[in-house]
Tab-separated table of C-alpha atoms in Angstrom:
chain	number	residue	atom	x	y	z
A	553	UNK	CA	0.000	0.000	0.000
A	554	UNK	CA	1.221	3.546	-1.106
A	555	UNK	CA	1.787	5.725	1.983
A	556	UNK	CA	-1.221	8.330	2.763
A	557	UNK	CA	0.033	11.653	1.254
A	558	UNK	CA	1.031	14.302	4.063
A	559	UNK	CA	-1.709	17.328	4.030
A	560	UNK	CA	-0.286	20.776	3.452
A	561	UNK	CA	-0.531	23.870	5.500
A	562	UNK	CA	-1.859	26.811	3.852
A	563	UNK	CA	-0.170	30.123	5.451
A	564	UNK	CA	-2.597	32.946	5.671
A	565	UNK	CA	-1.326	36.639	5.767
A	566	UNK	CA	-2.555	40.119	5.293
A	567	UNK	CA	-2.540	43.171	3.041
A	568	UNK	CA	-3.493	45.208	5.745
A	569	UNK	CA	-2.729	46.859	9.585
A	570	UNK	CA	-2.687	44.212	12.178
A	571	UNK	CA	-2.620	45.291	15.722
A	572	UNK	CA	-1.615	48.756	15.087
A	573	UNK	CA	1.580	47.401	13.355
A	574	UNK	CA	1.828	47.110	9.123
A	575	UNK	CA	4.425	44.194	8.719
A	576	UNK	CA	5.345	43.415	4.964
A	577	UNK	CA	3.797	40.662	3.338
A	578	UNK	CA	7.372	39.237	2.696
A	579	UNK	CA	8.039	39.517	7.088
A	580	UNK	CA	4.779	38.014	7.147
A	581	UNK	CA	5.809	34.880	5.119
A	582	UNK	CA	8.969	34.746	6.248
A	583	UNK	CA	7.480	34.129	10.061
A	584	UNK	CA	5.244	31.463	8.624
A	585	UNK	CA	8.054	29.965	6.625
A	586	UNK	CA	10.143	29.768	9.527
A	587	UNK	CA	7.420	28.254	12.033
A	588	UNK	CA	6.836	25.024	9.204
A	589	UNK	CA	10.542	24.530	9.169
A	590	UNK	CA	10.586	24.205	12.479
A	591	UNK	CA	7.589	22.213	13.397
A	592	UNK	CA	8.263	19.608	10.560
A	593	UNK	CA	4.763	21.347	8.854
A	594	UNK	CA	4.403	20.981	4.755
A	595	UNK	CA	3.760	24.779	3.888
A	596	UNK	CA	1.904	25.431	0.919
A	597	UNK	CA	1.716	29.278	-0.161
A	598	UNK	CA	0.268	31.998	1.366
A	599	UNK	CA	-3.000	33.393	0.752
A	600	UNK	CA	-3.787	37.026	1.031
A	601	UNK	CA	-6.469	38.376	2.477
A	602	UNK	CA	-7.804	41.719	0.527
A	603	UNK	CA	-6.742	45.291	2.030
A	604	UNK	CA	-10.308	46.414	3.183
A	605	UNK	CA	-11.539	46.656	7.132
A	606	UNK	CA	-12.457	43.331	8.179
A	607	UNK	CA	-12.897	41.816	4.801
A	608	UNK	CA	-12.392	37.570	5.169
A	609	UNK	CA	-13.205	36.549	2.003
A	610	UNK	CA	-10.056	35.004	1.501
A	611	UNK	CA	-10.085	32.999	4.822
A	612	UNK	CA	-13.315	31.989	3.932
A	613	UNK	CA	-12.095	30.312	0.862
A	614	UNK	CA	-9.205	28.888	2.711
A	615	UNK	CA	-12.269	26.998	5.247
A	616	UNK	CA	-14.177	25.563	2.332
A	617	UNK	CA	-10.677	23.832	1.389
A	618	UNK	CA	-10.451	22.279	4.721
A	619	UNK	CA	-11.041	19.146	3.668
A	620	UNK	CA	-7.729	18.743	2.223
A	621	UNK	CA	-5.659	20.695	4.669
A	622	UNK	CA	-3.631	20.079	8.094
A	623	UNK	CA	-4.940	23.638	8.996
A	624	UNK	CA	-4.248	26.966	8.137
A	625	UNK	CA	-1.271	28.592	9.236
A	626	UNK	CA	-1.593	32.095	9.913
A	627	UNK	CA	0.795	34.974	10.900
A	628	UNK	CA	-0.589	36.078	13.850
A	629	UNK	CA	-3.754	36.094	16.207
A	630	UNK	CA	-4.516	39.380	14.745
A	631	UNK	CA	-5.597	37.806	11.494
A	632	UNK	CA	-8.753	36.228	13.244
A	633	UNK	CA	-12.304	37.880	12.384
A	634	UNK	CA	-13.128	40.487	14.302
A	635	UNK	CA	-16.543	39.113	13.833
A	636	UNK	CA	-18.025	36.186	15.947
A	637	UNK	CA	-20.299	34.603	13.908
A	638	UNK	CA	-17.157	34.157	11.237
A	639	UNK	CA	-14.499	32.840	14.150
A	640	UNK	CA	-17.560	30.182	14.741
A	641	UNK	CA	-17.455	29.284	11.374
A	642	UNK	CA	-13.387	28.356	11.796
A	643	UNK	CA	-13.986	26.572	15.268
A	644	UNK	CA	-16.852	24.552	14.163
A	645	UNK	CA	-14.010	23.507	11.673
A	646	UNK	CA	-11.782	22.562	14.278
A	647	UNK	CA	-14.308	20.586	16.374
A	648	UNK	CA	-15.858	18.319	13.430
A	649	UNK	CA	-12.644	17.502	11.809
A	650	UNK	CA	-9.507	17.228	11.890
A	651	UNK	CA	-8.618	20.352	11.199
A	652	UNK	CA	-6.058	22.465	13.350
A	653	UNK	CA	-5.128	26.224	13.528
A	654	UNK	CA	-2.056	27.443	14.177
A	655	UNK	CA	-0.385	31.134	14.886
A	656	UNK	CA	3.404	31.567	13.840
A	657	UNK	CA	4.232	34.859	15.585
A	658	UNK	CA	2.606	33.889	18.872
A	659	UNK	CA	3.484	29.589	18.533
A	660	UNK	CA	-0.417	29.079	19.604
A	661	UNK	CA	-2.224	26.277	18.351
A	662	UNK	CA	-5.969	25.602	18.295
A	663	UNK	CA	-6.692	22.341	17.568
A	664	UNK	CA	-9.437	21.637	20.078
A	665	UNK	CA	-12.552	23.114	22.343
A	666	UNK	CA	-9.904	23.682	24.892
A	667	UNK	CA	-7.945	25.838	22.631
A	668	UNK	CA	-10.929	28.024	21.152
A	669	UNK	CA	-11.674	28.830	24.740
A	670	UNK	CA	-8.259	29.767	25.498
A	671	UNK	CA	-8.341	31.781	22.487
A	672	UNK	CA	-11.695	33.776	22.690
A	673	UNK	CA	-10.397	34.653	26.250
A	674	UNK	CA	-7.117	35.887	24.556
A	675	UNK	CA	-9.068	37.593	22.127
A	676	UNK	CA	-11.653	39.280	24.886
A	677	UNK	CA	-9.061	40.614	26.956
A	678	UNK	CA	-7.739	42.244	24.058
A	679	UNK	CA	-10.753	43.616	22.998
A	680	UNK	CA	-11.242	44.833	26.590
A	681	UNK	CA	-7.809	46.162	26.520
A	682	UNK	CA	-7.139	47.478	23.343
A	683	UNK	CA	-11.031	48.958	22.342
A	684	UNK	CA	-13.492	49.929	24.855
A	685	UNK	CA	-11.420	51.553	27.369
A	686	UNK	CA	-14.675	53.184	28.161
A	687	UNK	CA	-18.069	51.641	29.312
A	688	UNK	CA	-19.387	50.773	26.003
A	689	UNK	CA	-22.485	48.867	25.967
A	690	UNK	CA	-23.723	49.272	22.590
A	691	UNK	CA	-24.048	46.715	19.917
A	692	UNK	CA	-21.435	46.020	18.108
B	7	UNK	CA	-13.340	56.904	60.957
B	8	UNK	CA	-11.329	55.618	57.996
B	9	UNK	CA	-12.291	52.490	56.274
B	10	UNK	CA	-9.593	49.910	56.244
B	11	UNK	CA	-10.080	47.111	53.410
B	12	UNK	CA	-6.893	45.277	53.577
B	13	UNK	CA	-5.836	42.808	56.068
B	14	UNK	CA	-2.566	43.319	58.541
B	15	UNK	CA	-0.352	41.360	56.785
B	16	UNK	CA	-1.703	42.424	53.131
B	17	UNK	CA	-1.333	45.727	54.167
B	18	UNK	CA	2.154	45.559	55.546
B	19	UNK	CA	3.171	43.756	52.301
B	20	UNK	CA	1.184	46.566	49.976
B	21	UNK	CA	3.675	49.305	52.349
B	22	UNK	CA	6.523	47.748	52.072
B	23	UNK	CA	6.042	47.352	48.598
B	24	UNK	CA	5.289	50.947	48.082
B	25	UNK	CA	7.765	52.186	49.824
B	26	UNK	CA	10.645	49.886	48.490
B	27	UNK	CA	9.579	48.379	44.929
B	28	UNK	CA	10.215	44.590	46.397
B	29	UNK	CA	8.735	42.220	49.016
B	30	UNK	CA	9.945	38.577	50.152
B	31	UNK	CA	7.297	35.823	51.023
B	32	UNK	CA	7.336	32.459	52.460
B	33	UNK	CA	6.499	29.489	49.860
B	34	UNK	CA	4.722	26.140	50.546
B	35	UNK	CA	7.562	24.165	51.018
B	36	UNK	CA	6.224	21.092	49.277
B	37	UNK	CA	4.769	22.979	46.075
B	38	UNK	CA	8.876	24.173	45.861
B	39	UNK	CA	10.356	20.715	46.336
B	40	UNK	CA	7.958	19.176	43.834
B	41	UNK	CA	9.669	22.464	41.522
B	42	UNK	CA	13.190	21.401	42.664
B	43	UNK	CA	12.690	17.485	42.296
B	44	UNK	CA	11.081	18.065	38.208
B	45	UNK	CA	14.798	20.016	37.598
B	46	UNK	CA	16.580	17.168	39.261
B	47	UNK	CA	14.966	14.424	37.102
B	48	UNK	CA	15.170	16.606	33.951
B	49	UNK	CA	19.048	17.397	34.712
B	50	UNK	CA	19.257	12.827	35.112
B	51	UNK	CA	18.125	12.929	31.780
B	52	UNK	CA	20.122	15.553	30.511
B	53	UNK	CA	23.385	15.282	32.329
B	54	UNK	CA	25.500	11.878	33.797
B	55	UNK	CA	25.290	12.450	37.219
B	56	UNK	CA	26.539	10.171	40.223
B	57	UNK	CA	23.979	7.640	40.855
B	58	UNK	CA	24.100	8.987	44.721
B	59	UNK	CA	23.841	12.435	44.422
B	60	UNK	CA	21.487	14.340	46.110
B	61	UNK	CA	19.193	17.205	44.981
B	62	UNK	CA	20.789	19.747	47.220
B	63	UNK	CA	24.119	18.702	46.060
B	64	UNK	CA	23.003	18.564	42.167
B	65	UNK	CA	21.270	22.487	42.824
B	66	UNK	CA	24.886	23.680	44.880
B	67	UNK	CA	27.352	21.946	43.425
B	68	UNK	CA	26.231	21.676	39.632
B	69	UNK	CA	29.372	23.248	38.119
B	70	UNK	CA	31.608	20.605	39.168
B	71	UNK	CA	29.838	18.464	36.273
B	72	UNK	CA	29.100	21.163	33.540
B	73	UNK	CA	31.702	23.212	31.886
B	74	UNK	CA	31.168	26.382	31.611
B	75	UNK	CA	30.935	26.406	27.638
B	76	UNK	CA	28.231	24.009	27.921
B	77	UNK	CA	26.245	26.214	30.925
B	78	UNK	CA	23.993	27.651	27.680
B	79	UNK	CA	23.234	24.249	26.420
B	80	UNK	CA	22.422	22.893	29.751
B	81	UNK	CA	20.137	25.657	30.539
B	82	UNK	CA	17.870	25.900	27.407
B	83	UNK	CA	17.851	21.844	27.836
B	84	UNK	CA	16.301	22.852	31.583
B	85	UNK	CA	14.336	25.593	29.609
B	86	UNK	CA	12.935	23.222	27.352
B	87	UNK	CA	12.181	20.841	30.026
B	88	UNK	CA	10.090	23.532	32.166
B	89	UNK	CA	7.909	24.604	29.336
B	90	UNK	CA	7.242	21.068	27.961
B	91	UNK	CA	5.481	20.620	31.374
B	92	UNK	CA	2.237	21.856	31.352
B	93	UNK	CA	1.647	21.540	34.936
B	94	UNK	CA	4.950	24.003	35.825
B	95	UNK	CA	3.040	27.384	35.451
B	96	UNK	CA	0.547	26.369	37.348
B	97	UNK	CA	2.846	25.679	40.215
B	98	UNK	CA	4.277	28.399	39.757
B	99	UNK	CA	1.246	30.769	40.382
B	100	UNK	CA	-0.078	28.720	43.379
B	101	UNK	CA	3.474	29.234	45.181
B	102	UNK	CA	2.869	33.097	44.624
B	103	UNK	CA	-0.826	33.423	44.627
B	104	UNK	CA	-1.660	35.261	47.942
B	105	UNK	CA	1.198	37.860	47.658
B	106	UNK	CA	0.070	38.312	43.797
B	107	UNK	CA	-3.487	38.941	44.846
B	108	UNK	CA	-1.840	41.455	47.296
B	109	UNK	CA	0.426	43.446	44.937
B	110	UNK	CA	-1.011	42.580	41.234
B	111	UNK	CA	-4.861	41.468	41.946
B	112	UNK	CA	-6.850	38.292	41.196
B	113	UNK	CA	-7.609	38.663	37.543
B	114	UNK	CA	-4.163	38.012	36.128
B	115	UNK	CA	-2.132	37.389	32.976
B	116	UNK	CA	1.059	35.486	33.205
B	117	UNK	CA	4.458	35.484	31.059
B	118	UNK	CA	4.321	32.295	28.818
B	119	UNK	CA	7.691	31.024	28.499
B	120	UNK	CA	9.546	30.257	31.807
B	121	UNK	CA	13.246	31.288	32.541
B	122	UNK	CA	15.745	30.144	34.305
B	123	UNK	CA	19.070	31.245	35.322
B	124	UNK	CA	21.949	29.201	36.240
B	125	UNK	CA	25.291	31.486	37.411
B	126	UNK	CA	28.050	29.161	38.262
B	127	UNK	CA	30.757	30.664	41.038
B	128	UNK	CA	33.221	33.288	39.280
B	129	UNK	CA	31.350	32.493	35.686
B	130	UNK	CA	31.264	35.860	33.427
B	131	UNK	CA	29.116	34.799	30.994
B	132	UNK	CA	26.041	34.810	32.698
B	133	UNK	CA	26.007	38.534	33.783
B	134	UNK	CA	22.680	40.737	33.208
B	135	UNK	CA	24.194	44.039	33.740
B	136	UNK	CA	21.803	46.593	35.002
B	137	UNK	CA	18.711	47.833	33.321
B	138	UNK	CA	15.270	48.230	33.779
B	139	UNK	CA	12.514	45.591	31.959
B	140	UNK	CA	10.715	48.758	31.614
B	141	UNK	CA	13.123	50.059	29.289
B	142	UNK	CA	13.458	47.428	26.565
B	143	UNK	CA	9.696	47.404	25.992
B	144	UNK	CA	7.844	45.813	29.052
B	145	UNK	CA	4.557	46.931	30.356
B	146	UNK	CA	5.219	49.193	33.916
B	147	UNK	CA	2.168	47.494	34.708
B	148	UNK	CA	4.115	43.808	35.339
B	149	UNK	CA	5.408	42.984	38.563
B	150	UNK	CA	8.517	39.482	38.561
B	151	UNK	CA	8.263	36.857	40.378
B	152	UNK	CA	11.617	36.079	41.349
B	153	UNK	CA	11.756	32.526	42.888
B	154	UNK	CA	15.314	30.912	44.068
B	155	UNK	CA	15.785	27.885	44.114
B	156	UNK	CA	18.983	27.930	46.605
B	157	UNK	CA	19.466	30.425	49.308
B	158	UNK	CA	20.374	33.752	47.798
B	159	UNK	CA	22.552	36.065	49.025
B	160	UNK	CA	25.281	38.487	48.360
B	161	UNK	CA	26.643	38.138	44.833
B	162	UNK	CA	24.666	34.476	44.431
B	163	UNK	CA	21.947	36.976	44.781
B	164	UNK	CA	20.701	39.719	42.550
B	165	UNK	CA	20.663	43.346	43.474
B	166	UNK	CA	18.176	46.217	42.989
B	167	UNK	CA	18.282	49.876	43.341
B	168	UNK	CA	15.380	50.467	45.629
B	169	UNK	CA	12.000	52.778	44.986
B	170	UNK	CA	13.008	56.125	45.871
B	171	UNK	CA	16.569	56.006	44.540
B	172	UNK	CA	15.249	54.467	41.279
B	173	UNK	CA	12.772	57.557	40.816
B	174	UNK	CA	15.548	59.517	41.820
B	175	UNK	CA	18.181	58.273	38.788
B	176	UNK	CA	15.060	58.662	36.226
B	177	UNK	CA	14.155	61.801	37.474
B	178	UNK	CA	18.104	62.652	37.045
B	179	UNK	CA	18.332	60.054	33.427
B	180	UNK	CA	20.580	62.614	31.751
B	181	UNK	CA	23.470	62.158	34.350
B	182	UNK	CA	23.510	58.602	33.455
B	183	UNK	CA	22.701	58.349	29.855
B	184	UNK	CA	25.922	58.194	28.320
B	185	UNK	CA	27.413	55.803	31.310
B	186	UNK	CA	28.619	52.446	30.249
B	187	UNK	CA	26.575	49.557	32.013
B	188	UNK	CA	29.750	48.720	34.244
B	189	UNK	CA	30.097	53.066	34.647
B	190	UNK	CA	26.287	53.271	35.633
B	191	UNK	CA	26.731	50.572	38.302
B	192	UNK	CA	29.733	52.122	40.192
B	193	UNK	CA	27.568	55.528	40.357
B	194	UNK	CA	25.064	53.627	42.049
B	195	UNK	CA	26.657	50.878	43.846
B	196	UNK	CA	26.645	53.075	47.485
B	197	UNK	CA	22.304	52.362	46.644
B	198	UNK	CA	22.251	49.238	45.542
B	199	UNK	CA	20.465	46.146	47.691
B	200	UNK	CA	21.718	43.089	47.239
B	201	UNK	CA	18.233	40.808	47.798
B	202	UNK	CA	19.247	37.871	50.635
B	203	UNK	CA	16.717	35.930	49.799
B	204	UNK	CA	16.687	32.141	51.351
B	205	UNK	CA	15.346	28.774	49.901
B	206	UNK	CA	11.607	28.517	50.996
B	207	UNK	CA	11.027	32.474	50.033
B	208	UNK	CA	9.884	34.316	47.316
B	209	UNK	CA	10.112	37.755	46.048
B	210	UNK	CA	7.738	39.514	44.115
B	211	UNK	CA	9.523	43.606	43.111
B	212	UNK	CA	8.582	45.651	40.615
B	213	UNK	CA	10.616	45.486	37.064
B	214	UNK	CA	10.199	49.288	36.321
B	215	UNK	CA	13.501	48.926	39.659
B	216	UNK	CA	17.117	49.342	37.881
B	217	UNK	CA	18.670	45.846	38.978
B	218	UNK	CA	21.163	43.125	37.946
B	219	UNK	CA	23.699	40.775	38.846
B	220	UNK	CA	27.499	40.577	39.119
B	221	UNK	CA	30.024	37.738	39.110
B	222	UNK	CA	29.144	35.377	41.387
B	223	UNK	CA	31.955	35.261	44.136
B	224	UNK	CA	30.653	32.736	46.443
B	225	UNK	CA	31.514	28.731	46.486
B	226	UNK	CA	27.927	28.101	45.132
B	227	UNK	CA	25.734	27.903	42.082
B	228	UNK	CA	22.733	30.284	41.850
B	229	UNK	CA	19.232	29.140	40.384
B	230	UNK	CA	16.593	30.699	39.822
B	231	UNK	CA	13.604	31.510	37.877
B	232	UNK	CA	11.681	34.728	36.835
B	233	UNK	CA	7.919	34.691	35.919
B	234	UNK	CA	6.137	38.707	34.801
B	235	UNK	CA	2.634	39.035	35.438
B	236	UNK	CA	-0.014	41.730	35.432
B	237	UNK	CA	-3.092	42.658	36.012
B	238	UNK	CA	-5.054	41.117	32.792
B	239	UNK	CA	-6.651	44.745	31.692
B	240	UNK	CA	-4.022	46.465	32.597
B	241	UNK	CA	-1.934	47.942	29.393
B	242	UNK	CA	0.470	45.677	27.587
B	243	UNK	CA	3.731	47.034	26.480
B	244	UNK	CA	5.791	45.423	23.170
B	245	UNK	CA	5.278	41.780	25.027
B	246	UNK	CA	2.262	41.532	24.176
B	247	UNK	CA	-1.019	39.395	25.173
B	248	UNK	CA	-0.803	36.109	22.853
B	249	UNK	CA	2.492	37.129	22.200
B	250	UNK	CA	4.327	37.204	25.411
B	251	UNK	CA	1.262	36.832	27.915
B	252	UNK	CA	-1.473	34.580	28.418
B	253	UNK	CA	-4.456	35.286	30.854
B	254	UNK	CA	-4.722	32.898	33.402
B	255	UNK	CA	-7.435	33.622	35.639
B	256	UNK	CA	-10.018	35.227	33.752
B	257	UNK	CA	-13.172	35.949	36.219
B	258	UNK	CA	-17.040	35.277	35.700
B	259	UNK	CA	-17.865	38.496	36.354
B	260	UNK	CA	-15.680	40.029	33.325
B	261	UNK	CA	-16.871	37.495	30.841
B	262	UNK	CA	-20.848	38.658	31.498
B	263	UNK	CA	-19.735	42.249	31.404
B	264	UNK	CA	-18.049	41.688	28.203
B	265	UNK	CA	-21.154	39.801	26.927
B	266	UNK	CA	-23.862	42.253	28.077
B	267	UNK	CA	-25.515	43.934	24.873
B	268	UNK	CA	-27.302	47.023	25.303
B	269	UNK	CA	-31.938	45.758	25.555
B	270	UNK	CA	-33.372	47.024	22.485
B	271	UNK	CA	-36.639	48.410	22.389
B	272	UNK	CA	-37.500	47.100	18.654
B	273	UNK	CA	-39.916	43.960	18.514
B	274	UNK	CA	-37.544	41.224	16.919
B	275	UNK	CA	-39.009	40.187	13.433
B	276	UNK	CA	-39.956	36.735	13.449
């Protein structure tokens, strides 16, 4: 029997400010390059996500490939959607398959319903942090 | 009548604090063994020690096996050991917790990746000359956790310029600005404390504190390890949350605030 072909990685990056910073796309791959080499990981390219405010139409394609990817590799925590309903969207893809996120400029994986916690906490207290410095209380 | 909300002891430790920058604690001596005993079977695995040996003697005594080229090596092995064990942060905030809650609060984040620092007698390549965390990027807002794991003292120790002559070198930076590390020290040697701080205590002090440590002159090895945390919605410097931090003790009462969306008076369409 022919050995099971290793899934890929697909890196995700972005055209646009993350966390107050604007790193180069090349920075941006290089960090993701850098993470697969050292975690053993078989990196296919990058996609880009497009340039305008919270746009994840590029992600989104990346999730309907899931079936024949390790994950999705992307640059940093930053990258997730801002909005809930679309971060669901990427959990629900962790918990029904097989299907892992990881985060080269931080080294944090998701990869199961202990992770997502740990990382919609992370990604509270930033929001709490970062954004509503006052008492805000209306919808977002 | 004033209103008093914190405890003797707290508030003693809050004062002292205050007033100095630093404050030493006493640690549950078996949550610190259990520490000392997961280095001791790492450094088995890691180093060919005598079969007899015992853990004091492996913590003292460790640079009669490893040369000093190979302290660097030996350490990130250690390193590597520490953070490959998920249960070693954990310890780590229970043998600190009260005297956190004191200083920091109870709604913390925590510095991800542990350190530890091994300074062999007479070594010079272990030095941290003096400097402030502060200045290369870290959040004021952090307090260290220093935590020995030998007695401390003297130049096995570490030293730190205290509260009010720290403010008073910042509030003076100029004067010391073009100083070499080694030139800075000597003009504040006369301030300096050197922290004696024995096996079975902590100290908790305040990074924004110029300190260091010098060539260790006495006849034993120094350990010990350094954990930053802060107050989870307190501001982040350049180490930042994900990045450098994790939260660790995130409380009900923040997660339903966060949650809490504004009753609208518009019938929902069904």
């Amino acid at each position: 029997m022919g050995e099971v072909p290793k899934r890929g990685w697909r890196g995700y990056i972005s055209s646009r400010e993350q966390g107050g910073h604007f790193i180069p796309q090349r920075v941006q791959n290089l960090v993701i390059r850098d993470y697969a080499a050292r975690h053993g990981l078989l990196f296919l390219l990058s996609a880009v996500e497009y340039y305008m405010d919270d746009c994840t139409m590029m992600l989104r394609a990346l999730v309907d490939e899931a079936d024949s990817l390790a994950g999705i590799l992307f640059y940093s925590t930053h990258l997730l959607p801002k909005d809930p309903v679309v971060r669901e969207q990427l959990w629900q893809q962790v918990r029904e398959r097989d299907f892992t996120l990881r985060f080269a400029l931080e080294e944090l994986v998701v990869a199961d319903a202990q992770g997502i916690t740990a990382m919609e906490d992370l990604l509270l207290v930033r929001d709490l942090t970062e954004n509503r410095s006052d008492f805000d209380l209306v919808d977002r | 009548m004033t209103e008093t909300f914190f405890e003797a002891d707290e508030q003693q430790a809050i004062d002292q604090y205050l007033q100095q920058g630093f404050v030493s604690f006493e640690l549950d001596a078996t949550l610190l063994d259990s520490l000392r005993e997961r280095l001791f079977t790492g450094a088995r695995s890691l180093l060919d020690l005598p079969a007899d040996l015992s853990v004091d003697a492996f913590f003292d005594q460790i640079h009669t096996w490893v040369p000093v080229a190979d302290l660097n090596r030996v350490r990130l092995g250690f390193i590597r050991h520490l953070n490959g064990d998920p249960s070693v942060r954990p310890l780590l905030y229970r043998l600190a917790k009260q005297p956190l809650g004191w200083i920091v609060g109870n709604e913390l984040a925590m510095q991800r990746s542990l350190n530890l620092s091994i300074q062999f007698p007479k070594d010079a390549s272990s030095l941290l000359p003096l400097h402030s965390d502060v200045w290369s990027g870290n959040s004021p807002y952090e307090v260290v956790f220093w935590l020995p794991l030998v007695d401390c003292y003297a130049t096995k120790s570490m030293y730190v310029l205290p509260k009010p002559q720290t403010d008073a070198v910042l509030a003076d930076f100029g004067r010391y600005a073009d100083l070499s590390a080694e030139a800075f020290f000597q003009a504040i040697k006369a301030d300096v404390v050197w922290m004696e701080v024995p096996r079975g205590h902590g100290l908790i002090f305040w990074h924004g504190l110029i300190h260091g440590n010098r060539i260790n002159e006495e006849n034993d090895t120094r350990w010990s390890m350094n954990t930053r945390f802060k107050s989870l919605l307190s501001p982040y410097g350049t180490k930042e949350l994900g990045e450098s931090f994790l939260p660790i003790t995130l409380r009900p009462a923040t997660r339903f605030g966060y949650a809490y969306r504004k009753p609208s008076i518009h019938k929902r369409e069904s």
